[in-house]
Each structure stands twice: as structure tokens, then as C-alpha cells.
Coordinates of C-alpha atoms and ligand atoms in Angstrom, one line a residue:
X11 CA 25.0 67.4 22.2
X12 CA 26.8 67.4 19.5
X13 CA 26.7 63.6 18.1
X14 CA 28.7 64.1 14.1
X15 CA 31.9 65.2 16.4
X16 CA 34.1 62.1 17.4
X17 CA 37.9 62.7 18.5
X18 CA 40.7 62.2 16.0
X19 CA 42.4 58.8 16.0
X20 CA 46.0 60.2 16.2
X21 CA 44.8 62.2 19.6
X22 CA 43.1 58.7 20.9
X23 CA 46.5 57.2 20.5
X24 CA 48.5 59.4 22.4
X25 CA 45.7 59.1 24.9
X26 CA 46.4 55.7 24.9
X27 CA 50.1 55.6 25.2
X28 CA 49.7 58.1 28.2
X29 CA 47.3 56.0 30.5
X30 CA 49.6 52.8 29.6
X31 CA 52.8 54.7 30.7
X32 CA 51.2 55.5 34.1
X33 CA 50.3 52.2 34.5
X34 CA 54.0 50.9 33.6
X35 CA 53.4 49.7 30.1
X36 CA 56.0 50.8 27.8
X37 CA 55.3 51.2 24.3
X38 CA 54.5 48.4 22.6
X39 CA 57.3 47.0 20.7
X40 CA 57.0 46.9 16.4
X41 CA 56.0 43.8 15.8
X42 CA 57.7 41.1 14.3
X43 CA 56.4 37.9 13.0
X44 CA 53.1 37.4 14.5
X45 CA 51.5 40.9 13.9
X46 CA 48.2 42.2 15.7
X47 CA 47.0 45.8 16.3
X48 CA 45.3 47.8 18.6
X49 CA 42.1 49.4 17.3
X50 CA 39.6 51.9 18.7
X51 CA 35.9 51.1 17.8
X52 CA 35.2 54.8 19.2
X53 CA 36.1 56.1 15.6
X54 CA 37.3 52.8 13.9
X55 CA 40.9 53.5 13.3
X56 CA 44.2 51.7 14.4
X57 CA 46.2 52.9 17.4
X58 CA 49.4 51.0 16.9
X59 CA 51.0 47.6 16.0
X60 CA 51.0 45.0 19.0
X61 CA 53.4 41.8 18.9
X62 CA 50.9 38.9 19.2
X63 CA 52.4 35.8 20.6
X64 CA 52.7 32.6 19.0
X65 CA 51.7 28.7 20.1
X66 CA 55.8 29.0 21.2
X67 CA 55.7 31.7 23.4
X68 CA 52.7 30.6 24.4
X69 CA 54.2 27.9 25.9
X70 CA 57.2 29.2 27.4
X71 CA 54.8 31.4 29.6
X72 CA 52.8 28.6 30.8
X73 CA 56.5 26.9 31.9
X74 CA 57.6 30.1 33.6
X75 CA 54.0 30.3 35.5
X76 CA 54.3 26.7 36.1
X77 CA 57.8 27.1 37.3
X78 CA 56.5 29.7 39.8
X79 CA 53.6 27.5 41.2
X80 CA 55.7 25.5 43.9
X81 CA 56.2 28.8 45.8
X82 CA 53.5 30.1 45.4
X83 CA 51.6 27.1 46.4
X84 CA 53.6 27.2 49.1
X85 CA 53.5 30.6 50.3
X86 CA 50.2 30.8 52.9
X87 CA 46.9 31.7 52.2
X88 CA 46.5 34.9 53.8
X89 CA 50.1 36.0 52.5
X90 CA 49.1 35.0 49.1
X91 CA 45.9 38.0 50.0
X92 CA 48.8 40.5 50.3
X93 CA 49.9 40.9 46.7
X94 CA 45.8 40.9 45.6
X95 CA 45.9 43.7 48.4
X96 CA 48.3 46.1 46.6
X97 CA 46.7 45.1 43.2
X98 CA 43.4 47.0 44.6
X99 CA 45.4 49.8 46.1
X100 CA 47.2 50.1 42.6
X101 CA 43.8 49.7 40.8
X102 CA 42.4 52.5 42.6
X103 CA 45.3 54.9 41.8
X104 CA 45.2 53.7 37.9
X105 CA 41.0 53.8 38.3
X106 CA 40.8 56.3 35.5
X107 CA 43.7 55.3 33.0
X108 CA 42.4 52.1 33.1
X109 CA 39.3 53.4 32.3
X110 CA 40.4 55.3 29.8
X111 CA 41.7 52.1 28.3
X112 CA 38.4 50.5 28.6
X113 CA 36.7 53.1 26.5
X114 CA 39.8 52.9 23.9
X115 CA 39.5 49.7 23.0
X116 CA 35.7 48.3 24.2
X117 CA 34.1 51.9 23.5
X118 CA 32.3 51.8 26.9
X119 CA 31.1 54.9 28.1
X120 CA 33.1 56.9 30.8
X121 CA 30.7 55.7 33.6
X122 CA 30.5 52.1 32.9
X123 CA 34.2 51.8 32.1
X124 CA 34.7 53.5 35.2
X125 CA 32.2 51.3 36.7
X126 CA 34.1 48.3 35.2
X127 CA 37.5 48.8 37.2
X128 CA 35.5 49.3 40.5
X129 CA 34.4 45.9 39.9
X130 CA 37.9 44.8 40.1
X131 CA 38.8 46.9 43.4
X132 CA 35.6 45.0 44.4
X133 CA 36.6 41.4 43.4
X134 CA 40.7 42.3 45.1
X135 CA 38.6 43.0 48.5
X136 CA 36.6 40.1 48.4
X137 CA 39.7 38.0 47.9
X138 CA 41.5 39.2 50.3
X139 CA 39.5 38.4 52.9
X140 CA 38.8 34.8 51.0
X141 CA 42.3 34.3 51.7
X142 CA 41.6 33.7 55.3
X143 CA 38.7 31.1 54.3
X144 CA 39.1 28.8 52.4
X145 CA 37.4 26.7 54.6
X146 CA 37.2 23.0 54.0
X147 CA 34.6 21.0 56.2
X148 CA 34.5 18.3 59.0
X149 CA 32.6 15.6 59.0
X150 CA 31.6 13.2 61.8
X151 CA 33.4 9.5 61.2
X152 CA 31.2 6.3 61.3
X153 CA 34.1 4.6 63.1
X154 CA 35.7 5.1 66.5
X155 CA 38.9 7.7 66.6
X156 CA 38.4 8.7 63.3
X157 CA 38.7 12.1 62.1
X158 CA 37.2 12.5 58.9
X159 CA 37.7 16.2 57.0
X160 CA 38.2 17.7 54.2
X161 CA 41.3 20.2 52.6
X162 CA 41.3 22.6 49.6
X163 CA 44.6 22.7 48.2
X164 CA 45.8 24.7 44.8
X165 CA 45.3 23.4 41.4
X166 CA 48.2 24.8 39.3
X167 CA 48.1 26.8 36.3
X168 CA 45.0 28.5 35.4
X169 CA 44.6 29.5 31.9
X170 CA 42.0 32.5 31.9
X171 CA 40.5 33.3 28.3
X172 CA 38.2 36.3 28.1
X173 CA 36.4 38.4 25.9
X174 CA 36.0 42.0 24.8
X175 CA 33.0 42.9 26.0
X176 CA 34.6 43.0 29.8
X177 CA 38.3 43.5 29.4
X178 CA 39.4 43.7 32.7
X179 CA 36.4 42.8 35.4
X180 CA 36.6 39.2 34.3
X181 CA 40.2 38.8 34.2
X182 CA 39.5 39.7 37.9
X183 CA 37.0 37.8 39.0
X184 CA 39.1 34.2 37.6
X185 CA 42.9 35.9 38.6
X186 CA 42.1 37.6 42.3
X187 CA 40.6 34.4 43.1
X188 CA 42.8 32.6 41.6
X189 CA 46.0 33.5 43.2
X190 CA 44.9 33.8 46.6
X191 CA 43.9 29.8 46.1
X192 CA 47.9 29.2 45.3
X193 CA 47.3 28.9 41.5
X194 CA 49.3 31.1 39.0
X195 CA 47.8 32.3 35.9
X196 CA 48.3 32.6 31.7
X197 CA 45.8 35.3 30.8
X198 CA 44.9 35.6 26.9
X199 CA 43.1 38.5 27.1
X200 CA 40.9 39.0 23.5
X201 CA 42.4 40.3 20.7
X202 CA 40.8 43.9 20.3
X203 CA 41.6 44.4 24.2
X204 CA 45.2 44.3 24.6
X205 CA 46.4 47.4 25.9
X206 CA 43.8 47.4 28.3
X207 CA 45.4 43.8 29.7
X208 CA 49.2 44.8 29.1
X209 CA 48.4 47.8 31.8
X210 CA 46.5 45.2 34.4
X211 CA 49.6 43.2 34.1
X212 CA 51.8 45.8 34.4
X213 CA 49.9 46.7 37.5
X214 CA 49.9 43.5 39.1
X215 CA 53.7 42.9 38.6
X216 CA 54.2 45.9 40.5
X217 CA 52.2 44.4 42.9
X218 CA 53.9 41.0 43.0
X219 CA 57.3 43.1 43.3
X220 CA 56.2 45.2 45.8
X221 CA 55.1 42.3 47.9
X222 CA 57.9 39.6 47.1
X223 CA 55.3 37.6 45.2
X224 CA 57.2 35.6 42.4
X225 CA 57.1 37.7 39.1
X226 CA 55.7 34.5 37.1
X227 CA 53.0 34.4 39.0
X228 CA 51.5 35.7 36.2
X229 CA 51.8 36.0 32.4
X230 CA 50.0 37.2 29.9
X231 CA 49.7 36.3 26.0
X232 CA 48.4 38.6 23.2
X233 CA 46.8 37.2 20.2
X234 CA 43.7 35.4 19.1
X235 CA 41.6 32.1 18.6
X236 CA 45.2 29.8 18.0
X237 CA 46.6 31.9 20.8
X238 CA 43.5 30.8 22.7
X239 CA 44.0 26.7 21.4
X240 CA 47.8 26.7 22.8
X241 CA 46.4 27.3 26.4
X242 CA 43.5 25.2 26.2
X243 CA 45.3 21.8 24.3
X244 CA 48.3 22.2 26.8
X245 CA 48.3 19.7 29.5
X246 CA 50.0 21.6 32.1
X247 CA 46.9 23.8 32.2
X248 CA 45.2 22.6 35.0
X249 CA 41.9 24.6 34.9
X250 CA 40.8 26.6 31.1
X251 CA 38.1 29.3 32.3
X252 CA 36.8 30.6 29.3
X253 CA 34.6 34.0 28.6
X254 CA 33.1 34.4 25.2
X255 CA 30.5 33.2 22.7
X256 CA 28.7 29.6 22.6
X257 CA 30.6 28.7 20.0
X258 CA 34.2 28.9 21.8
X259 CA 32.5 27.2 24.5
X260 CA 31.8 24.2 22.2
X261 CA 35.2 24.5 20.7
X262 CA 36.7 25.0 24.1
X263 CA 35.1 22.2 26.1
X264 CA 36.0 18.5 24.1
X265 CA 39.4 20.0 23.5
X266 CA 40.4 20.4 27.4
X267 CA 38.1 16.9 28.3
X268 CA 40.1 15.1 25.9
X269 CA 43.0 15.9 28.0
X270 CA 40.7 15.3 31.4
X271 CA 41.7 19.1 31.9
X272 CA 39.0 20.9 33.9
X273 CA 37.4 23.6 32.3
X274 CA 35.0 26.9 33.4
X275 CA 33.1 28.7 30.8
X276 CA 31.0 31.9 31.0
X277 CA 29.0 31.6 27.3
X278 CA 26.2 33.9 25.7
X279 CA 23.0 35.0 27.3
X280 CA 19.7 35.4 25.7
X281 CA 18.3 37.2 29.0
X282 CA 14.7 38.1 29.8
X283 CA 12.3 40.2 32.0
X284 CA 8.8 39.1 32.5
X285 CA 6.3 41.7 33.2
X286 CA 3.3 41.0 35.3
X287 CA 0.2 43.2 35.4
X288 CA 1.3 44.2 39.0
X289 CA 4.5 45.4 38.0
X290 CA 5.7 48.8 38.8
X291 CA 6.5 50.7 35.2
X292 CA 8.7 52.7 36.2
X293 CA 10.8 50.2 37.2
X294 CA 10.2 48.5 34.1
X295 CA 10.9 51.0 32.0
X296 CA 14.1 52.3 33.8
X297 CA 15.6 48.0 34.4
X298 CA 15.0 47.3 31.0
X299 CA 16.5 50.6 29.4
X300 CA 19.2 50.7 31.1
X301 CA 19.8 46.2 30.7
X302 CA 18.7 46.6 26.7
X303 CA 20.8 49.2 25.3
X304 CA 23.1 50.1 28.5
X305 CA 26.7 49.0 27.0
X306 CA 25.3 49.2 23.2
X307 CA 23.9 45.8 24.0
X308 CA 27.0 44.6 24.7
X309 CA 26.9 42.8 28.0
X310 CA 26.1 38.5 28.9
X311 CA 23.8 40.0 30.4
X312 CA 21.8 42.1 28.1
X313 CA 17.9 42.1 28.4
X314 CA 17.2 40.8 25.2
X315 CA 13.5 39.6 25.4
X316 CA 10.5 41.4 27.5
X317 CA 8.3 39.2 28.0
X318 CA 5.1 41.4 28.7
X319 CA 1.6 40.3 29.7
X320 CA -1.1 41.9 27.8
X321 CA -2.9 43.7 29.5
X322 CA 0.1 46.5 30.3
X323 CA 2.0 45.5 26.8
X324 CA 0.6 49.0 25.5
X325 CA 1.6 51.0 28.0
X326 CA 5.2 49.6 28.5
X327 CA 5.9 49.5 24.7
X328 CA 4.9 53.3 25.0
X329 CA 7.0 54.0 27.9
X330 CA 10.0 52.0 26.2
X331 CA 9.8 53.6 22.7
X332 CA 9.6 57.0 24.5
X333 CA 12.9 56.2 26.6
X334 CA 14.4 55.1 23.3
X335 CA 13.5 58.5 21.7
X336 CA 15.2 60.0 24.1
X337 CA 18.7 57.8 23.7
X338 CA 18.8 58.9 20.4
X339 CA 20.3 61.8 21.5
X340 CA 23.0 60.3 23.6
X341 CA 24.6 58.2 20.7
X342 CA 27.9 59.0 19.9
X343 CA 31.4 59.5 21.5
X344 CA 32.0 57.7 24.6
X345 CA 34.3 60.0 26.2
X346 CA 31.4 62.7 26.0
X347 CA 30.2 63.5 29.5
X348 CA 26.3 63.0 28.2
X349 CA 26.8 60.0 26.0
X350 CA 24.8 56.8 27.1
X351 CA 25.4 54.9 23.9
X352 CA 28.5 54.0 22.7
X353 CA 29.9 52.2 19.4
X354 CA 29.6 48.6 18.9
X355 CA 32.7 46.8 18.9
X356 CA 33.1 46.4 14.9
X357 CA 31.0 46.0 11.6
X358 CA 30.5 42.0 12.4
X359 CA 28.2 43.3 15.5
X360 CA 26.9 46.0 12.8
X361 CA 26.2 43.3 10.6
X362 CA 24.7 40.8 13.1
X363 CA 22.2 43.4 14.3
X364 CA 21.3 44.8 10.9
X365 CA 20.7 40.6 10.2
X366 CA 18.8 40.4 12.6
X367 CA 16.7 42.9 12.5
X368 CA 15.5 41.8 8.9
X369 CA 14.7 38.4 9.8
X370 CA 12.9 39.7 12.8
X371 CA 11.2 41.3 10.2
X372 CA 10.7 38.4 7.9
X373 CA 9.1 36.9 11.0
X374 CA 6.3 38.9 11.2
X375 CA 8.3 41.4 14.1
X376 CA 7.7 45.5 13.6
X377 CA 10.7 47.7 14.7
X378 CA 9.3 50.1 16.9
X379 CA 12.2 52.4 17.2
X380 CA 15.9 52.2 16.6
X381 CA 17.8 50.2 14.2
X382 CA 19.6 52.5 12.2
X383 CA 23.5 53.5 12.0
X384 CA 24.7 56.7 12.6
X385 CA 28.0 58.8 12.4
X386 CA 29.3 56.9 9.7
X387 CA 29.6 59.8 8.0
X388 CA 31.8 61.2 10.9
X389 CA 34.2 57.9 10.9
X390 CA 33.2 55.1 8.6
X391 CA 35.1 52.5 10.0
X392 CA 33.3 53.3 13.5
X393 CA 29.7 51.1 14.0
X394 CA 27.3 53.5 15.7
X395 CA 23.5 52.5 16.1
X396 CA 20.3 53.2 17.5
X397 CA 19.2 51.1 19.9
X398 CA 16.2 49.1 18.6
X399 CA 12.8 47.9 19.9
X400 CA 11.0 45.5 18.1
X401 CA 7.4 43.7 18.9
X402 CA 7.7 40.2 17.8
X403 CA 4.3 38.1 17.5
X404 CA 6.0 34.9 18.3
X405 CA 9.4 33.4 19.5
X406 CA 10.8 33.1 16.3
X407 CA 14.3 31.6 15.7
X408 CA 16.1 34.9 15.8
X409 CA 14.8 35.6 18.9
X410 CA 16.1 32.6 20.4
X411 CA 19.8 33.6 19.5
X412 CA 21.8 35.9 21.2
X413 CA 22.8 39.0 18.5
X414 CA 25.3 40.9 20.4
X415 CA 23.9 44.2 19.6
X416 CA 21.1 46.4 21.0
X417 CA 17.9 44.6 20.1
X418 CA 15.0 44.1 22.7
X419 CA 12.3 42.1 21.5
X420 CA 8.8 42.2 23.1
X421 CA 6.2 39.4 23.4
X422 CA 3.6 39.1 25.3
X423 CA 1.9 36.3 27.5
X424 CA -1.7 35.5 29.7
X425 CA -0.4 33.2 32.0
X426 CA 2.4 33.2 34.6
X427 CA 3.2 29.3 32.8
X428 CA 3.1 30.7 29.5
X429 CA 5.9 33.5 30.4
X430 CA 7.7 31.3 32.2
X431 CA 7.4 28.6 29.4
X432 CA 8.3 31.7 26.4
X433 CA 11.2 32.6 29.3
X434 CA 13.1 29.3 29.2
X435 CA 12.3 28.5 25.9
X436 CA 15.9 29.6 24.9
X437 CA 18.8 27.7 24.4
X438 CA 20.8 30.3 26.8
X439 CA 20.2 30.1 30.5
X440 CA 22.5 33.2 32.3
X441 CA 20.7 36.2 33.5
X442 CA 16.5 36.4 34.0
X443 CA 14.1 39.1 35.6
X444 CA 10.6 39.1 36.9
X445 CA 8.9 42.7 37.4
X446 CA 5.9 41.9 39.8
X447 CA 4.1 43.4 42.9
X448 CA 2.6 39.9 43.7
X449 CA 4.9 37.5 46.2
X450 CA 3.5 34.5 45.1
X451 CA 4.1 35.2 41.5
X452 CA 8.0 36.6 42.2
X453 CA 8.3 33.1 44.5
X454 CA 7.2 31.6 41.8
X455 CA 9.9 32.8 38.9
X456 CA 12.4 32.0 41.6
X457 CA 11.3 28.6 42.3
X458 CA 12.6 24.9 40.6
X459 CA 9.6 25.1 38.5
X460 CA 10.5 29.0 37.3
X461 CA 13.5 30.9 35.5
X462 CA 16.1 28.0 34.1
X463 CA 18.7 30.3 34.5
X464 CA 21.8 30.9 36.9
X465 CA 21.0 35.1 37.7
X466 CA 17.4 35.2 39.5
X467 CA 16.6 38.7 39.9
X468 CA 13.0 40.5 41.1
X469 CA 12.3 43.9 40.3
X470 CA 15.4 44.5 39.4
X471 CA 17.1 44.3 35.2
X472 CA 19.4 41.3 34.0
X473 CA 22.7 43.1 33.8
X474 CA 24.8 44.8 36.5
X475 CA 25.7 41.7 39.3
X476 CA 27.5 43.0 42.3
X477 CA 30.3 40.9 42.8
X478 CA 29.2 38.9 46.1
X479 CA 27.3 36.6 44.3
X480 CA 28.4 33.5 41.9
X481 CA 27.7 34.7 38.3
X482 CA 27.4 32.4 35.7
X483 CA 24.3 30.3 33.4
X484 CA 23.0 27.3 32.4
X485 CA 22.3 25.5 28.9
X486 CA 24.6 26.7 26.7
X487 CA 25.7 29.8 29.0
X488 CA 28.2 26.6 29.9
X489 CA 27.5 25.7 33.6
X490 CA 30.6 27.7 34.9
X491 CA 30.5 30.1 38.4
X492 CA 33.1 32.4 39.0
X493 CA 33.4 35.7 40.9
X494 CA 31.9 35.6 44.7
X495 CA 29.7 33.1 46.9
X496 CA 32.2 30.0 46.7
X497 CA 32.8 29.8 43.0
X498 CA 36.3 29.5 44.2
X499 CA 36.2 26.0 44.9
X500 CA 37.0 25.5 40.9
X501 CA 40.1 27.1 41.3
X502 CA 41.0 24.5 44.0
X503 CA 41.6 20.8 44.1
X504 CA 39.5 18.9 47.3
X505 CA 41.0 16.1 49.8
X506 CA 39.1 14.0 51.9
X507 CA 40.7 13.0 54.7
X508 CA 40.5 10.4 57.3
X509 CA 43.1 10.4 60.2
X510 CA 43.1 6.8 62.8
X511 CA 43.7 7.9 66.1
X512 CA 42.4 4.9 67.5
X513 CA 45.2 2.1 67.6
X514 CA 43.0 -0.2 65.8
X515 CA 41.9 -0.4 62.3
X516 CA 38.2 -1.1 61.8
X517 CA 36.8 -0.9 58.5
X518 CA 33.9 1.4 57.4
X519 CA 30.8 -0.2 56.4
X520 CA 31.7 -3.3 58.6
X521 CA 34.1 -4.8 56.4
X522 CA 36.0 -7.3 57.7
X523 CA 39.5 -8.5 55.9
X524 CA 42.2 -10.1 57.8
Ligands
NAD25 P1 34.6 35.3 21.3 O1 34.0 34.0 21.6 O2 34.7 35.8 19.9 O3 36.0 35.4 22.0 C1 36.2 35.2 23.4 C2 37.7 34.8 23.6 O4 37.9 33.5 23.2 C3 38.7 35.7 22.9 O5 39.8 35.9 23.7 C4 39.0 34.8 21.7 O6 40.3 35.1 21.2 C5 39.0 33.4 22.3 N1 38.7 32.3 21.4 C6 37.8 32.3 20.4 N2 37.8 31.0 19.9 C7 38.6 30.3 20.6 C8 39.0 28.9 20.5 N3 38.5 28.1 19.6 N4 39.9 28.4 21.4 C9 40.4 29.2 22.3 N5 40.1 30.6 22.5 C10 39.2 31.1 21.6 O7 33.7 36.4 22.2 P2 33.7 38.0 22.1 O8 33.1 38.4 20.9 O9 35.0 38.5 22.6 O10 32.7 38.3 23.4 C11 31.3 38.3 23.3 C12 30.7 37.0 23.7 O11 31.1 36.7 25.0 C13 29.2 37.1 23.8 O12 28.6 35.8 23.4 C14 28.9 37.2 25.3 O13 27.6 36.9 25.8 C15 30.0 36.4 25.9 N6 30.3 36.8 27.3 C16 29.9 36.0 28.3 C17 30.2 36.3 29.6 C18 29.7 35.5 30.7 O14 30.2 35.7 31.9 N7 28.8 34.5 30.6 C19 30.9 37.5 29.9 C20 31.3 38.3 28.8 C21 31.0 37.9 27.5

């Protein structure tokens, strides 16, 4: 393959403009006042100007989707499941502009951008048929001709933050849900993903007018962090689900409690495999290639640490730096058929990595393979590298923060308690692997006393969830679930009820009062 060749900027654009005009974006008006652009990582260069909204406009959006939330609220469950219906029938005519999109902007390979807007026909299905159950329970009253129950109603505005790394598949998991549980949405999409978002919302207004869902059942605001602030500091935001970095997180969070808003975050990962003696390498070695430097490194869920016990350390460090040979040829453009790594999103992901790497080094660690940046000379403003491997003696510091780049550290253990111990010895607690042949051992990982972290997995990588489950971490991954299993309870508001049937008004707990 032919890795110094990367397509012409000009030729992006175009691409660009077409796949939004299928979906029903228009060009993007010139900006005026609060500039943005729309850049491509894939060579570096700008696409066009973008109007970015402003703390104003901000606001009038959340008033029009507020003003749409009585009808909607209104409008039954299962009818609500009609407009997220046609948004999956539309997302799987537009499955390959928005793809296209994806790669434009987030510079994901063909595959896993194509990969990304299943995920969304996936999450519109599951919601669908959530719309028929959002069950509440019943329970049995301690008092005579009692009925005791409870009711999940709507929330109201939902103000859905997310981040670059997943344009559009998170944007699905908190809206699909979302509006089938009555709630209309504000969606700040990230800054460097905007055209991708402008076409999902073009989409879905089609959808909402080809189902005679109100059109502000759904807005969306362009811009960055103060774009971000006027969603979470307004008080008619009900619910702030936020996707992005530790530090929004802890920006995020005291803001929307000091307005007793609710808020949902999806935070950094620092995610780790453990590999017992029984383990089956090939497993290994395909789960963790494909979790360490699938997406450039880009993904929550990026295996970050292998945590290796030493008797097979050899042999899987041999395996891995071999795999990671191999990548080396599969760098480059992410519209090329054979690529398997893409760029990295700018130079402050360049930089964090090349950072890291030196203090990893500082630390005692030894780069096994990878680490260095390539193509510049083919587009200088693009951030190409090699995925790196690097043996680490100890737990350092560095490796117990998340660098949003393609690093994969390996340390080693003796003990099951020591791994486990090394494993959750991380601020981050999101996605977390144990490659083992032995039950008790796996039973183990998955038990109280094992991985800290929300995503469980056996013999199998950290990165890829199916959408069935609830995704989401611990510790300073922030707490939040969202996508399947019943993460959307968060979306909803809960009422207990207790109806008297029985003429007579006895008092629970034997209370007696007039
Ligand atoms: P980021 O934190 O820079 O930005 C995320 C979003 O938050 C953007 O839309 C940004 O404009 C907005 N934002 C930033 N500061 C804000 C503030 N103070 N108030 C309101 N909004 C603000 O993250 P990024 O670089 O786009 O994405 C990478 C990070 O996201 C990584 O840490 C990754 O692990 C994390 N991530 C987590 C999940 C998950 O589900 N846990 C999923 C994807 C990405």
C-alpha cells in the first residue's frame, strides 16, 4: 500500500458537501459572529467555515425544545417509537454518507466508521421496541385495598454533550432513548464533529416530519466548551448527559448539582486485560491488537494496560510486537480499503502521546515498537503515528492516566490478587478484560472482590460493546449508564403510587392520628 499518498483537501470537501446534501444538509452558511470550522484530521486541512452558536441561541433552542415537550410528552409511548423507527430506516439509506462523514471529520477508518452508524440502526431498534416497555413495577401494599405501584413518566429537556471520538453512536444511545421516554433533546455535538451532527439532524427532522412528530423535538447547537456551559448552567435542562474527558466531567458535574439538575457522564477509561498463564494467545494477541490501536487509540474503551503474568510475558510481548510490525504497514489514509490505522484527531493527541511516551521512558518503561509519526511529510498539519508498545517495570504515574493515543503498556504479575490489585489500581474504572482458560479465575475477575469497573468482559478485548448492554464506568469514568439494559430509567422521572380502594384510611406502619 501506498502510505505517503493522502487525498487532497479540496477533493475531501466536496466529498463532504456531497454526503451532507444527501442527507438534507445544505451548505453551511458563512459565518458570522461566532466563527468555527470544519476540519479533516485525515490530511489536517480546513473543509469550510461553520456558524457556531452562541450562549443566546443556545438558549432559544432549549425554549423551542422545551416548548415542544408538552406534546410530546403527551404523545404515547409506542407512538413516540414511530419517529425513532423511520430515523433507523433513514440511517440505513444514509449508512454510508454518514460514514463518509465519520471518517471526514473523526478520521475513522471505512469499517469502523461504517461500523459506527450500525450502532445507531442498532440503538433505533432497541428503542423501538423499549417504547412498548417502559415498565414500572407493582408492589404488594402492607394495608388492606391498597394498590401500591410505581410510573415512569418523562423528564423534559435533555441536554446531550458528546465528544469526537464517537460522533454519532453516542448521540444515539442518549437521543433514541431519549425520545421514546417523552423527553426532547439539545445536542452539542463536539466542535471538530459538526457536519457529521448537522446530517444526523437533518435526518431525524425528516423523520419527525414524516411521522408528525413536533420539529423541536430536537435541536442542535454547534460550538465548543461555552457552548457546552449554556446547556449545562440552564435550569430548564432537566438531565446534562455528558461524553468526554475527566476533566469536563469534573467541570460538568458541580455546575448542573448546584442547580439540583441531574446529570449523566460517560468519562475516560484507563482499560486493562489481564493475562493468565491459561490464556489462549491467540486470543490475546488478536483482543488486544485490535482494543490497543483499533481507532488510533482513540476509543473509552481502549486497552491501555496488559497486565501479563510472567510466565507467558515473553511470548505475548513477541506475538504483540510482531502484530504491531505488521500495522505499520496499514497506517495512513482512512478511506484506503487496507488501512487499519488512521490519524489521530490533532497535534494535542500528537503531543500527549509523544509526552507520554518520554516519561514512560523516564520511568524506567522500554518502547518495544511504535511511537513514531509518519506522513508528515505528505500533510503536516495531519498527526499520523505508529502504534506503540511499551514494557513498563512498574505502574508508574503515566500509566495510570489515560493518553488518548495508541500506547499499550505491559506489566506483569504472579498472583491473580496482584493483577487484580495492578488492574484497579487506576483512577478510571470503564472497560476491563480477563484472558483465562481457568473458571474459577474468570469467576473471580468478575466477582465483588475483582475488576472495579462497569464493562466485565472474559476472553474477549475492552472495546467494541454491542449495544444490549448498559455501557458506562466507575471512579472517575463518572458513574453514568446509558445505551441498553435499563439505562433508560435516567431519562425518566419515577412515581410511587398508592391508590385506597378500601373506604377506610388506615395508616402504614400502624400510625394512628385522628
Ligand atoms: P472533551 O472533554 O474535550 O470534549 C467532550 C465534549 O465536552 C465536547 O463537546 C466539548 O465541547 C464539551 N466540553 C468540554 N468542556 C466543557 C465544559 N466545561 N462544559 C460543557 N461542555 C464541555 O473530550 P474529547 O477530546 O472530545 O473526547 C475524548 C474523551 O472522551 C476521552 O477522555 C474519552 O475517554 C472520552 N469518552 C468517553 C466515552 C464514554 O462513554 N465513557 C465515550 C467517548 C469518549
Amino acid at each position: 500500500m501506498n502510505t505517503s499518498a493522502l487525498p487532497d483537501t479540496g477533493h475531501l470537501a466536496e466529498r463532504a458537501e456531497e454526503a451532507l446534501a444527501r442527507c438534507g444538509v445544505e451548505r453551511l452558511p458563512e459565518p458570522v459572529g461566532a466563527a468555527g470550522t470544519a476540519r479533516t484530521p485525515v490530511t489536517g486541512g480546513i473543509l469550510f467555515p461553520v456558524e457556531f452558536d452562541t450562549a443566546d441561541s443556545t438558549a432559544r433552542a432549549i425554549t423551542a425544545v422545551q416548548g415542544a415537550f408538552p406534546a410530546w410528552r403527551d404523545t404515547p409511548a409506542p407512538v413516540r417509537g414511530a419517529l425513532v423507527r423511520r430515523l433507523g430506516e433513514l440511517l440505513r439509506e444514509h449508512k454510508e454518507d454518514l460514514a463518509e462523514l465519520v471518517t471526514l471529520e473523526a478520521g475513522k477508518i471505512r469499517s469502523e466508521a461504517l461500523g459506527e452508524v450500525q450502532e445507531m440502526i442498532d440503538v433505533c431498534e432497541f428503542a423501538v421496541g423499549l417504547s412498548r416497555q417502559l415498565y414500572g413495577r407493582t408492589m404488594p401494599s402492607e394495608r388492606p385495598g391498597h394498590r401500591l405501584m410505581e410510573t415512569w413518566h418523562p423528564l423534559g429537556v435533555v441536554g446531550v454533550i458528546t465528544a469526537f471520538n464517537f460522533p454519532v453512536a453516542v448521540w444515539s444511545w442518549n437521543t433514541c432513548i431519549a425520545l421514546v421516554c417523552g423527553d426532547t433533546v439539545v445536542w452539542k455535538p463536539s466542535e471538530l464533529t459538526t457536519l457529521t451532527a448537522s446530517a444526523c439532524h437533518a435526518l431525524l427532522m425528516r423523520a419527525a416530519r414524516e411521522t408528525g412528530a413536533p420539529a423541536d423535538v430536537h435541536r442542535v447547537v454547534l460550538g465548543g466548551r461555552e457552548v457546552g456551559e449554556a446547556l449545562v448552567d440552564d435550569a430548564r435542562v432537566a438531565l446534562v448527559s455528558a461524553t468526554g474527558s475527566t476533566a469536563m466531567g469534573k467541570a460538568v458535574a458541580p455546575r448542573v448539582a448546584a442547580r439540583m439538575g441531574r446529570y449523566l457522564l460517560e468519562l475516560g477509561g484507563n482499560n486493562a486485560a489481564v493475562v493468565a498463564p491459561s490464556a489462549d494467545l491467540d486470543l490475546v494477541m488478536r483482543g488486544s491488537v485490535f482494543a490497543a490501536a483499533g481507532t488510533a487509540g482513540q476509543r473509552c474503551t481502549t486497552l491501555r494496560r496488559l497486565i501479563v503474568h510472567e510466565d507467558v510475558v515473553e511470548e505475548v510481548v513477541e506475538r504483540i510486537t510482531d502484530a504491531y510490525g505488521r500495522l505499520r504497514d496499514r497506517i495512513g489514509d482512512p478511506f484506503a480499503e487496507d488501512t487499519l490505522v488512521g490519524p489521530l484527531i490533532g497535534e494535542r493527541g500528537h503531543t500527549a502521546m509523544r509526552d507520554a511516551l518520554a516519561r514512560a521512558e523516564a520511568d524506567g518503561g522500554r518502547v518495544l515498537v511504535g511511537g513514531s509519526r509518519r506522513l508528515e511529510e505528505a500533510a503536516k498539519d495531519a498527526y499520523y503515528v505508529e502504534p506503540a508498545v511499551v514494557r513498563m517495570p512498574a505502574q508508574t504515574e503515566v500509566v495510570r492516566e489515560e493518553t488518548f493515543a495508541p500506547i499499550l503498556y505491559v506489566l506483569t504479575y504472579r498472583t491473580l490478587e496482584e493483577a487484580v490489585e495492578l488492574h484497579n489500581g487506576v483512577p478510571q474504572g470503564l472497560s476491563s478484560a480477563i484472558f483465562t482458560g481457568d473458571q474459577a479465575e474468570a469467576e473471580r475477575f468478575l466477582s465483588a472482590a475483582g475488576s472495579d469497573c462497569g464493562i466485565v468482559n472474559v476472553n474477549i478485548g475492552t472495546s467494541g460493546a454491542e449495544i444490549g448492554g448498559a455501557f458506562g464506568g466507575e471512579k472517575e469514568t463518572g458513574g453514568g449508564r446509558e445505551s441498553g439494559s435499563d439505562s433508560w430509567k435516567a431519562y425518566m422521572r419515577r412515581a410511587t403510587n398508592t391508590v385506597n380502594f378500601s373506604g377506610d384510611l388506615p395508616l402504614a406502619q400502624g400510625v394512628r392520628f385522628l
